[in-house]
Amino acid sequence: MVDEKGKNMKCLTFFLMLPETVKNRSKKSSKKGNSSSSSNSKLPPVCYEIITLKTKKKKKMAADIFPRKKPANTNTTAVQQYHQQNLNNNNTIPAPNWQGLYPTIRERNAVMFNNDLMADVHFVVGPPGGTQRLPGHKYVLAVGSSVFHAMFYGELAEDKDEIRIPDVEPAAFLAMLKYIYCDEIDLAADTVLATLYAAKKYIVPHLARACVNFLETSLSAKNACVLLSQSCLFEEPDLTQRCWEVIDAQAELALKSEGFCDIDFQTLESILRRETLNAKEIVVFEAALNWAEVECQRQELTATIENKRKVLGKALYLIRIPTMALDDFANGAAQSGILTLNETNDIFLWYTAAKKPELQFVSKPRKGLVPQRCHRFQSCAYRSNQWRYRGRCDSIQFAVDKRVFIAGFGLYGSSCGSAEYSAKIELKRQGVILGQNLSKYFSDGSSNTFPVWFEYPVQIEPDTFYTASVILDGNELSYFGQEGMTEVQCGKVTVQFQCSSDSTNGTGVQGGQIPELIFYA
């Protein structure tokens, strides 16, 4: 008797020998002089309909596929069981006729993902000490990647049963294989960069594009500097541009992030050179010192003043120390010890002397970013009676068609002479506070608007409504807006306005307070 495993092997051998059998029959028929033998020996092409596999958990598919109807005779429990088993490394499916459980070539192909069944190559992935042995199928891999095709079927192909890949992380390699086998994109924040590297190395462009899109949507001031260095390495200009937009607008947040200390020296230089960096120079200086301390650890140096200056090298002179406020220099940079005595003396003379000494430091202030103002009223007025505040909230909702960074609001002031106001400003999305600040501003009695700033600019995504709110305390005889517009074109950005349920003091689209949004784009 032959056991179940033996039956499977016989069945597999039969299908593998089928082309040879046809070939032999063709030869026998030609010897008999059968003129139709050549045409009969050719097997007709087989066409497969590629259909999305419906699983219990919806997964993002790489291709846009029409959904299929579930076959009546499909054993759902068995399919889910084998699918879960397929996710485990090197587990061969033992059941006979497993192919019958899957109606499409996509699903049957997905069974082979990370499976030893019929594997004709293995990869030892990861650095020494952290490797993982993963099975592969040359035909599937060659169809999914031109690099694998050249590796297995090209002119210089080597017939190896095991291939070592020390420069790719196992989790990233598995993510790439899952795309090639299953046509599914499964990305995570902690592995997306490594997956992008793998996709670039093996020329899997659609997966690489998905990785870049993932990074762009998750981009923030906390990771912008790290992603900047990676985007340059991967030669992704769109991602690089997006990183610069975030770093410019939210420079102080980006420079204070932990990720800033992880960048390489070239990226450090490019950031310190940046003309449009929207940050105080003392923040730039402190960030550079923090980077130098971490760099000393990377180079296994003691984090002394001398070593910090050594690892900074000429990048130190890209910090525009002479453009700092005098207090910032005297209480910060001058006492840091990173400057020589002569440098400290020359910079003090630069601040105070009529004849200024020559400096190695850049002495021209950065241009920063020029804020744009979106004004939503066509006119303003004031009444003989008072616009009463008394702790109530003026609020408006808005949405933009491009990603911007809200830096603050422009607010009206007193209509009966100069006055001081206290303003609590807030920016929310679906009830979640994204930014807020409590500050005072002075109005001169004119109908002008007066800026009130958030501590840091807030990143605003397109096509989503946000709520801008302010609670004012001050002279209640003030200006207010009239003839409000529901849509305003401000440069290349279109802003839409609608009334907010948070507004309890009369402000709406047609009139009221919060006349301006101040933003960077």
Coordinates of C-alpha atoms in Angstrom, one line a residue:
M1 CA 0.0 0.0 0.0
V2 CA 1.1 3.6 -0.6
D3 CA 0.5 6.1 2.1
E4 CA -1.2 9.5 1.5
K5 CA 2.2 11.2 1.1
G6 CA 3.1 8.7 -1.6
K7 CA 0.0 9.3 -3.5
N8 CA 0.7 13.0 -3.5
M9 CA 4.2 12.4 -4.9
K10 CA 2.8 10.2 -7.6
C11 CA 0.3 12.8 -8.6
L12 CA 3.0 15.5 -8.6
T13 CA 5.2 13.4 -10.8
F14 CA 2.4 12.8 -13.3
F15 CA 1.9 16.5 -13.9
L16 CA 5.5 17.2 -14.2
M17 CA 6.0 14.4 -16.7
L18 CA 3.0 15.5 -18.8
P19 CA 4.8 17.8 -21.2
E20 CA 7.5 15.0 -21.8
T21 CA 4.7 12.5 -22.5
V22 CA 3.1 14.8 -25.1
K23 CA 6.5 15.3 -26.7
N24 CA 7.1 11.5 -26.9
R25 CA 3.7 10.9 -28.4
S26 CA 4.5 13.6 -31.0
K27 CA 7.7 11.8 -31.9
K28 CA 5.8 8.4 -32.3
S29 CA 3.1 10.0 -34.4
S30 CA 5.7 11.6 -36.7
K31 CA 7.3 8.2 -37.3
K32 CA 3.9 6.8 -38.4
G33 CA 3.6 9.7 -40.8
N34 CA 0.6 11.3 -39.2
S35 CA 0.5 14.8 -40.7
S36 CA -1.6 16.2 -37.9
S37 CA 0.7 15.1 -35.1
S38 CA 2.5 18.4 -34.8
S39 CA -0.7 20.3 -34.3
N40 CA -2.0 17.8 -31.8
S41 CA 1.1 17.9 -29.7
K42 CA 0.6 21.5 -28.9
L43 CA -1.4 22.2 -25.7
P44 CA -3.9 25.0 -25.9
P45 CA -3.0 28.1 -23.8
V46 CA -4.7 28.3 -20.4
C47 CA -6.3 31.6 -19.3
Y48 CA -6.8 32.4 -15.7
E49 CA -9.1 35.0 -14.2
I50 CA -7.2 36.9 -11.4
I51 CA -9.7 37.5 -8.6
T52 CA -9.4 39.0 -5.2
L53 CA -9.2 36.5 -2.4
K54 CA -11.8 37.4 0.2
T55 CA -10.5 36.7 3.7
K56 CA -12.0 37.4 7.1
K57 CA -9.7 40.5 7.4
K58 CA -9.8 42.9 4.5
K59 CA -6.4 43.4 3.1
K60 CA -5.1 46.1 0.7
M61 CA -4.5 44.5 -2.7
A62 CA -1.9 45.7 -5.1
A63 CA -4.1 45.4 -8.2
D64 CA -7.6 46.7 -8.9
I65 CA -9.5 43.4 -9.3
F66 CA -13.2 42.7 -9.6
P67 CA -14.7 40.8 -6.7
R68 CA -15.8 37.3 -7.3
K69 CA -18.8 35.3 -6.0
K70 CA -18.1 32.7 -3.4
P71 CA -18.4 29.2 -4.8
A72 CA -21.1 27.2 -3.1
N73 CA -18.9 24.1 -2.6
T74 CA -15.9 25.9 -1.1
N75 CA -14.9 24.7 2.3
T76 CA -14.4 28.0 4.0
T77 CA -13.1 26.6 7.3
A78 CA -10.4 24.6 5.4
V79 CA -9.4 27.6 3.3
Q80 CA -8.9 29.7 6.4
Q81 CA -7.0 27.0 8.1
Y82 CA -4.6 26.5 5.2
H83 CA -4.3 30.2 4.8
Q84 CA -3.2 30.6 8.4
Q85 CA -0.9 27.6 8.1
N86 CA 0.6 29.3 5.0
L87 CA 1.7 32.3 7.1
N88 CA 3.9 30.0 9.2
N89 CA 7.4 29.4 8.0
N90 CA 8.2 26.2 6.1
N91 CA 4.9 24.4 6.8
T92 CA 4.1 22.0 4.0
I93 CA 0.3 21.5 3.4
P94 CA -0.3 17.8 4.1
A95 CA -3.8 17.4 2.8
P96 CA -4.3 15.8 -0.6
N97 CA -6.1 17.8 -3.4
W98 CA -5.5 21.1 -1.6
Q99 CA -5.6 22.7 -5.0
G100 CA -9.4 22.1 -5.1
L101 CA -9.9 24.4 -2.2
Y102 CA -8.9 27.4 -4.1
P103 CA -10.8 28.4 -7.3
T104 CA -8.3 30.9 -8.7
I105 CA -4.6 30.9 -9.6
R106 CA -4.1 33.8 -7.3
E107 CA -5.2 31.9 -4.3
R108 CA -3.3 28.7 -5.2
N109 CA -0.2 30.8 -5.9
A110 CA -0.6 32.4 -2.5
V111 CA -0.5 29.0 -0.8
M112 CA 3.1 28.8 -1.9
F113 CA 4.1 32.0 -0.1
N114 CA 6.6 31.2 2.6
N115 CA 6.0 27.4 2.1
D116 CA 8.5 24.6 1.6
L117 CA 6.1 22.7 -0.6
M118 CA 7.8 22.4 -4.1
A119 CA 10.3 25.1 -3.0
D120 CA 13.4 24.9 -5.3
V121 CA 15.5 27.6 -3.6
H122 CA 16.0 28.9 -0.1
F123 CA 17.1 32.4 1.1
V124 CA 19.1 33.0 4.3
V125 CA 18.0 36.5 5.0
G126 CA 19.4 39.0 7.5
P127 CA 22.7 39.9 9.1
P128 CA 24.8 37.3 10.9
G129 CA 23.2 36.4 14.2
G130 CA 19.7 37.4 13.0
T131 CA 19.1 35.3 9.9
Q132 CA 16.0 33.5 8.8
R133 CA 15.8 30.8 6.2
L134 CA 12.9 31.4 3.8
P135 CA 11.7 29.1 1.0
G136 CA 11.1 30.3 -2.6
H137 CA 9.9 29.2 -6.0
K138 CA 12.1 30.3 -8.8
Y139 CA 9.3 30.6 -11.4
V140 CA 7.1 32.8 -9.1
L141 CA 10.0 35.0 -8.1
A142 CA 11.2 35.4 -11.7
V143 CA 7.7 36.5 -12.8
G144 CA 7.6 39.1 -10.0
S145 CA 11.1 40.6 -10.3
S146 CA 13.5 41.1 -13.2
V147 CA 16.4 40.7 -10.7
F148 CA 15.2 37.3 -9.7
H149 CA 14.6 36.4 -13.4
A150 CA 18.2 37.3 -14.2
M151 CA 19.4 35.4 -11.1
F152 CA 17.6 32.2 -11.9
Y153 CA 17.1 32.2 -15.7
G154 CA 19.6 34.8 -17.1
E155 CA 22.8 34.1 -19.0
L156 CA 24.8 34.3 -15.8
A157 CA 22.4 32.4 -13.7
E158 CA 23.9 30.2 -11.0
D159 CA 22.2 26.9 -10.0
K160 CA 22.3 27.4 -6.2
D161 CA 19.9 25.8 -3.7
E162 CA 20.6 28.5 -1.0
I163 CA 21.2 32.2 -1.5
R164 CA 22.4 34.4 1.3
I165 CA 21.1 38.0 1.6
P166 CA 22.7 39.7 4.6
D167 CA 21.7 43.3 3.7
V168 CA 17.9 42.8 3.9
E169 CA 15.8 42.3 7.0
P170 CA 13.8 39.1 7.2
A171 CA 10.5 41.0 7.8
A172 CA 11.1 43.2 4.8
F173 CA 12.0 40.3 2.6
L174 CA 8.8 38.5 3.7
A175 CA 6.8 41.6 2.9
M176 CA 8.2 41.7 -0.6
L177 CA 7.6 38.0 -1.1
K178 CA 4.0 38.4 0.1
Y179 CA 3.5 41.0 -2.6
I180 CA 5.1 38.8 -5.3
Y181 CA 3.1 35.7 -4.3
C182 CA -0.2 37.1 -3.1
D183 CA -0.4 40.5 -4.8
E184 CA -1.0 42.0 -1.3
I185 CA 0.7 45.0 0.2
D186 CA 1.2 44.6 3.9
L187 CA 3.3 47.5 5.3
A188 CA 4.1 48.5 8.9
A189 CA 5.7 51.7 10.2
D190 CA 8.7 49.9 11.7
T191 CA 9.5 47.9 8.5
V192 CA 8.5 50.1 5.7
L193 CA 11.9 51.6 5.1
A194 CA 13.5 48.2 5.0
T195 CA 10.8 47.0 2.7
L196 CA 11.4 49.9 0.4
Y197 CA 15.1 49.0 0.3
A198 CA 14.2 45.4 -0.7
A199 CA 11.8 46.6 -3.3
K200 CA 14.4 48.9 -4.8
K201 CA 17.1 46.2 -4.7
Y202 CA 15.0 43.6 -6.5
I203 CA 13.2 46.1 -8.8
V204 CA 9.7 45.7 -7.7
P205 CA 8.4 49.2 -8.6
H206 CA 4.8 49.0 -7.6
L207 CA 5.7 47.8 -4.1
A208 CA 8.3 50.6 -3.9
R209 CA 5.7 53.2 -4.9
A210 CA 3.4 51.8 -2.2
C211 CA 6.2 52.2 0.4
V212 CA 6.8 55.8 -0.6
N213 CA 3.0 56.6 -0.4
F214 CA 2.9 55.0 3.0
L215 CA 5.9 57.1 4.1
E216 CA 4.4 60.3 2.7
T217 CA 1.1 59.8 4.5
S218 CA 2.8 59.0 7.8
L219 CA 5.3 61.9 7.5
S220 CA 5.6 64.2 10.4
A221 CA 8.1 66.5 12.1
K222 CA 9.2 63.6 14.3
N223 CA 10.4 61.4 11.4
A224 CA 11.0 64.0 8.6
C225 CA 14.8 64.3 9.1
V226 CA 15.3 60.5 9.1
L227 CA 13.1 60.1 6.1
L228 CA 15.0 62.9 4.4
S229 CA 18.3 61.0 4.6
Q230 CA 16.6 57.8 3.5
S231 CA 14.8 59.4 0.6
C232 CA 18.1 60.8 -0.8
L233 CA 19.6 57.3 -0.4
F234 CA 16.7 55.7 -2.3
E235 CA 16.6 58.5 -4.9
E236 CA 12.9 59.4 -4.3
P237 CA 12.6 63.1 -5.2
D238 CA 8.9 63.4 -4.4
L239 CA 9.5 62.1 -0.9
T240 CA 12.5 64.3 -0.5
Q241 CA 10.4 67.3 -1.4
R242 CA 7.7 66.4 1.1
C243 CA 10.3 66.0 3.8
W244 CA 11.7 69.4 3.1
E245 CA 8.2 70.9 3.3
V246 CA 7.7 69.5 6.8
I247 CA 11.2 70.4 8.0
D248 CA 10.9 74.0 6.7
A249 CA 7.5 74.6 8.2
Q250 CA 7.9 72.7 11.5
A251 CA 11.6 73.2 11.8
E252 CA 11.8 73.6 15.6
L253 CA 9.8 70.4 16.1
A254 CA 11.9 68.5 13.6
L255 CA 15.2 69.7 15.1
K256 CA 14.1 68.8 18.6
S257 CA 12.9 65.3 17.6
E258 CA 14.9 62.2 18.5
G259 CA 15.1 61.3 14.8
F260 CA 17.3 64.3 14.1
C261 CA 20.1 62.8 16.0
D262 CA 20.0 59.7 13.8
I263 CA 20.7 61.4 10.5
D264 CA 24.1 61.1 8.7
F265 CA 26.6 64.0 8.4
Q266 CA 25.6 64.9 4.8
T267 CA 22.0 65.3 5.8
L268 CA 23.0 67.4 8.8
E269 CA 25.0 69.7 6.5
S270 CA 22.1 70.1 4.1
I271 CA 19.7 71.0 7.0
L272 CA 22.1 73.5 8.5
R273 CA 22.5 75.1 5.1
R274 CA 18.8 75.4 4.5
E275 CA 17.8 79.0 3.8
T276 CA 14.1 78.5 4.4
L277 CA 14.4 76.8 7.8
N278 CA 11.7 78.3 9.9
A279 CA 13.4 78.2 13.3
K280 CA 15.3 80.4 15.8
E281 CA 19.0 80.0 15.4
I282 CA 19.5 79.0 19.0
V283 CA 17.3 76.0 18.4
V284 CA 19.4 75.1 15.4
F285 CA 22.6 75.4 17.6
E286 CA 21.2 73.2 20.3
A287 CA 20.0 70.6 17.8
A288 CA 23.5 70.4 16.3
L289 CA 25.1 69.9 19.7
N290 CA 22.6 67.1 20.5
W291 CA 23.5 65.4 17.2
A292 CA 27.2 65.8 18.0
E293 CA 26.8 64.0 21.3
V294 CA 25.0 61.1 19.7
E295 CA 27.6 61.0 16.9
C296 CA 30.3 60.7 19.5
Q297 CA 28.6 57.6 20.8
R298 CA 28.3 56.1 17.3
Q299 CA 32.1 56.7 16.8
E300 CA 32.8 55.3 20.3
L301 CA 34.2 58.6 21.5
T302 CA 33.8 60.3 24.9
A303 CA 31.3 63.1 24.5
T304 CA 33.7 65.9 25.5
I305 CA 33.5 69.4 24.1
E306 CA 36.6 68.7 21.9
N307 CA 35.1 65.6 20.4
K308 CA 31.7 67.2 19.8
R309 CA 33.5 70.0 17.9
K310 CA 35.6 67.4 16.1
V311 CA 32.5 65.4 14.8
L312 CA 30.8 68.6 13.8
G313 CA 33.8 69.7 11.8
K314 CA 33.1 72.5 9.3
A315 CA 29.3 72.1 9.8
L316 CA 29.7 74.2 12.9
Y317 CA 30.2 77.3 10.8
L318 CA 26.9 76.6 9.0
I319 CA 25.1 77.6 12.2
R320 CA 24.3 81.3 11.9
I321 CA 25.4 82.2 15.4
P322 CA 25.8 86.0 14.7
T323 CA 22.1 86.1 13.8
M324 CA 20.9 84.9 17.2
A325 CA 19.3 87.4 19.6
L326 CA 22.0 88.7 21.9
D327 CA 20.4 87.1 24.9
D328 CA 20.4 83.7 23.2
F329 CA 24.0 84.0 22.3
A330 CA 25.2 85.3 25.7
N331 CA 23.2 82.8 27.7
G332 CA 23.5 79.9 25.3
A333 CA 26.2 79.6 22.6
A334 CA 28.8 81.7 24.4
Q335 CA 28.6 79.5 27.5
S336 CA 28.4 76.2 25.7
G337 CA 32.2 75.8 25.5
I338 CA 31.9 74.7 21.8
L339 CA 33.3 78.0 20.6
T340 CA 36.9 79.1 21.0
L341 CA 37.7 82.2 23.1
N342 CA 38.6 84.1 19.9
E343 CA 35.3 83.1 18.2
T344 CA 33.3 84.2 21.3
N345 CA 35.1 87.5 21.5
D346 CA 34.7 88.2 17.7
I347 CA 30.9 87.5 17.8
F348 CA 30.4 89.8 20.8
L349 CA 32.2 92.5 18.8
W350 CA 30.0 91.7 15.9
Y351 CA 27.0 92.5 18.0
T352 CA 28.4 95.7 19.5
A353 CA 31.2 97.3 17.6
A354 CA 30.9 99.7 14.7
K355 CA 33.7 98.0 12.9
K356 CA 32.7 94.4 12.8
P357 CA 35.4 91.6 12.6
E358 CA 35.4 89.0 9.9
L359 CA 33.7 85.8 10.9
Q360 CA 33.8 82.2 9.7
F361 CA 30.2 81.8 10.6
V362 CA 27.4 82.8 8.2
S363 CA 26.2 86.2 9.4
K364 CA 23.1 86.6 7.2
P365 CA 19.8 85.6 8.7
R366 CA 17.8 82.8 7.1
K367 CA 14.9 83.9 5.0
G368 CA 12.6 81.4 6.6
L369 CA 9.1 80.9 5.1
V370 CA 6.8 83.7 4.2
P371 CA 3.4 83.1 5.7
Q372 CA 0.3 83.3 3.6
R373 CA -3.0 84.8 4.8
C374 CA -6.4 83.6 3.8
H375 CA -9.0 86.4 4.4
R376 CA -12.5 85.1 4.4
F377 CA -14.5 88.4 4.7
Q378 CA -15.0 91.1 2.0
S379 CA -15.6 93.8 4.5
C380 CA -15.7 94.6 8.3
A381 CA -17.7 96.9 10.5
Y382 CA -18.6 97.7 14.1
R383 CA -21.8 98.5 15.9
S384 CA -22.7 101.1 18.4
N385 CA -23.6 98.2 20.7
Q386 CA -20.9 95.8 21.9
W387 CA -19.7 92.5 20.5
R388 CA -19.8 90.7 23.7
Y389 CA -17.3 87.9 24.4
R390 CA -17.6 86.9 28.1
G391 CA -15.8 83.6 27.7
R392 CA -17.9 82.3 24.8
C393 CA -16.3 80.6 21.7
D394 CA -16.1 82.0 18.2
S395 CA -15.5 79.1 15.8
I396 CA -15.4 78.2 12.1
Q397 CA -14.7 75.0 10.1
F398 CA -12.4 75.0 7.1
A399 CA -10.9 72.5 4.6
V400 CA -8.0 72.9 2.1
D401 CA -7.3 71.1 -1.2
K402 CA -3.5 70.9 -0.6
R403 CA -1.4 70.0 2.5
V404 CA -0.6 73.2 4.5
F405 CA 0.7 74.2 7.9
I406 CA -1.5 76.5 10.0
A407 CA 0.7 78.9 11.9
G408 CA -2.0 81.0 13.5
F409 CA -5.0 83.2 13.1
G410 CA -5.5 86.8 12.2
L411 CA -7.9 88.4 14.6
Y412 CA -9.8 91.8 14.8
G413 CA -9.1 94.3 17.6
S414 CA -10.9 97.2 19.3
S415 CA -13.0 99.6 17.3
C416 CA -12.7 102.4 19.8
G417 CA -9.0 103.0 20.3
S418 CA -6.1 100.9 21.2
A419 CA -6.6 97.9 23.5
E420 CA -5.0 94.7 24.7
Y421 CA -6.7 91.3 24.1
S422 CA -6.1 87.9 25.6
A423 CA -6.8 85.1 23.1
K424 CA -7.0 81.3 23.5
I425 CA -6.7 79.8 20.1
E426 CA -7.4 76.2 19.2
L427 CA -7.2 73.9 16.1
K428 CA -9.1 70.6 16.2
R429 CA -9.9 67.7 13.9
Q430 CA -12.9 65.6 14.8
G431 CA -12.8 66.9 18.3
V432 CA -9.1 66.2 18.8
I433 CA -7.0 69.2 19.7
L434 CA -4.0 69.5 17.3
G435 CA -2.7 72.8 18.4
Q436 CA -3.6 75.5 21.0
N437 CA -2.0 78.6 22.6
L438 CA -2.9 81.3 25.0
S439 CA -1.4 84.7 24.2
K440 CA -2.0 88.4 24.3
Y441 CA -2.0 90.9 21.4
F442 CA -2.3 94.6 21.1
S443 CA -4.7 96.3 18.7
D444 CA -4.2 99.9 17.6
G445 CA -7.9 100.7 17.0
S446 CA -7.7 100.1 13.2
S447 CA -9.7 97.6 11.2
N448 CA -6.5 95.6 10.5
T449 CA -6.1 92.0 11.6
F450 CA -3.5 91.1 14.2
P451 CA -1.6 87.7 14.2
V452 CA -1.9 85.3 17.0
W453 CA 0.5 82.3 16.6
F454 CA 0.5 78.7 17.7
E455 CA 3.6 77.5 19.4
Y456 CA 4.4 75.3 16.4
P457 CA 2.7 75.2 13.0
V458 CA 0.1 72.4 12.6
Q459 CA 0.1 70.2 9.6
I460 CA -3.3 70.2 7.8
E461 CA -4.2 67.4 5.4
P462 CA -6.3 68.1 2.3
D463 CA -10.0 67.4 1.9
T464 CA -10.7 67.2 5.6
F465 CA -12.6 69.7 7.7
Y466 CA -10.8 71.2 10.7
T467 CA -12.2 73.5 13.4
A468 CA -10.6 76.9 14.2
S469 CA -11.7 78.4 17.5
V470 CA -10.9 81.4 19.6
I471 CA -12.0 82.7 23.0
L472 CA -11.3 86.4 23.4
D473 CA -11.1 88.6 26.4
G474 CA -10.8 92.3 26.0
N475 CA -12.6 95.4 24.8
E476 CA -16.0 94.2 23.7
L477 CA -16.5 97.0 21.2
S478 CA -14.6 95.5 18.4
Y479 CA -14.6 95.0 14.6
F480 CA -16.3 92.0 13.1
G481 CA -16.4 90.5 9.5
Q482 CA -19.2 90.8 7.0
E483 CA -19.9 89.3 3.5
G484 CA -18.2 86.1 4.3
M485 CA -17.2 83.7 1.5
T486 CA -17.6 79.9 1.5
E487 CA -14.6 79.4 -0.8
V488 CA -11.4 81.5 -1.0
Q489 CA -8.5 81.0 -3.5
C490 CA -5.2 81.9 -1.7
G491 CA -2.3 81.4 -4.0
K492 CA -2.4 77.7 -5.1
V493 CA -4.5 76.7 -2.2
T494 CA -8.3 76.7 -2.2
V495 CA -9.9 77.0 1.3
Q496 CA -13.6 76.1 2.0
F497 CA -15.5 77.4 5.0
Q498 CA -18.6 76.1 6.8
C499 CA -20.3 76.9 10.1
S500 CA -19.1 75.1 13.3
S501 CA -21.3 73.7 16.0
D502 CA -18.6 74.8 18.5
S503 CA -19.4 78.5 17.8
T504 CA -21.4 79.9 20.7
N505 CA -20.8 83.6 20.1
G506 CA -22.3 84.3 16.7
T507 CA -19.4 83.6 14.3
G508 CA -20.3 81.8 11.1
V509 CA -19.5 81.8 7.4
Q510 CA -21.3 85.1 6.7
G511 CA -19.9 87.1 9.5
G512 CA -18.1 87.2 12.9
Q513 CA -14.6 86.7 14.1
I514 CA -11.5 84.7 13.0
P515 CA -11.2 86.6 9.7
E516 CA -7.8 85.1 8.7
L517 CA -6.0 81.8 8.6
I518 CA -2.2 82.2 8.6
F519 CA -0.4 79.3 7.0
Y520 CA 2.7 78.0 5.2
A521 CA 2.3 76.1 1.9

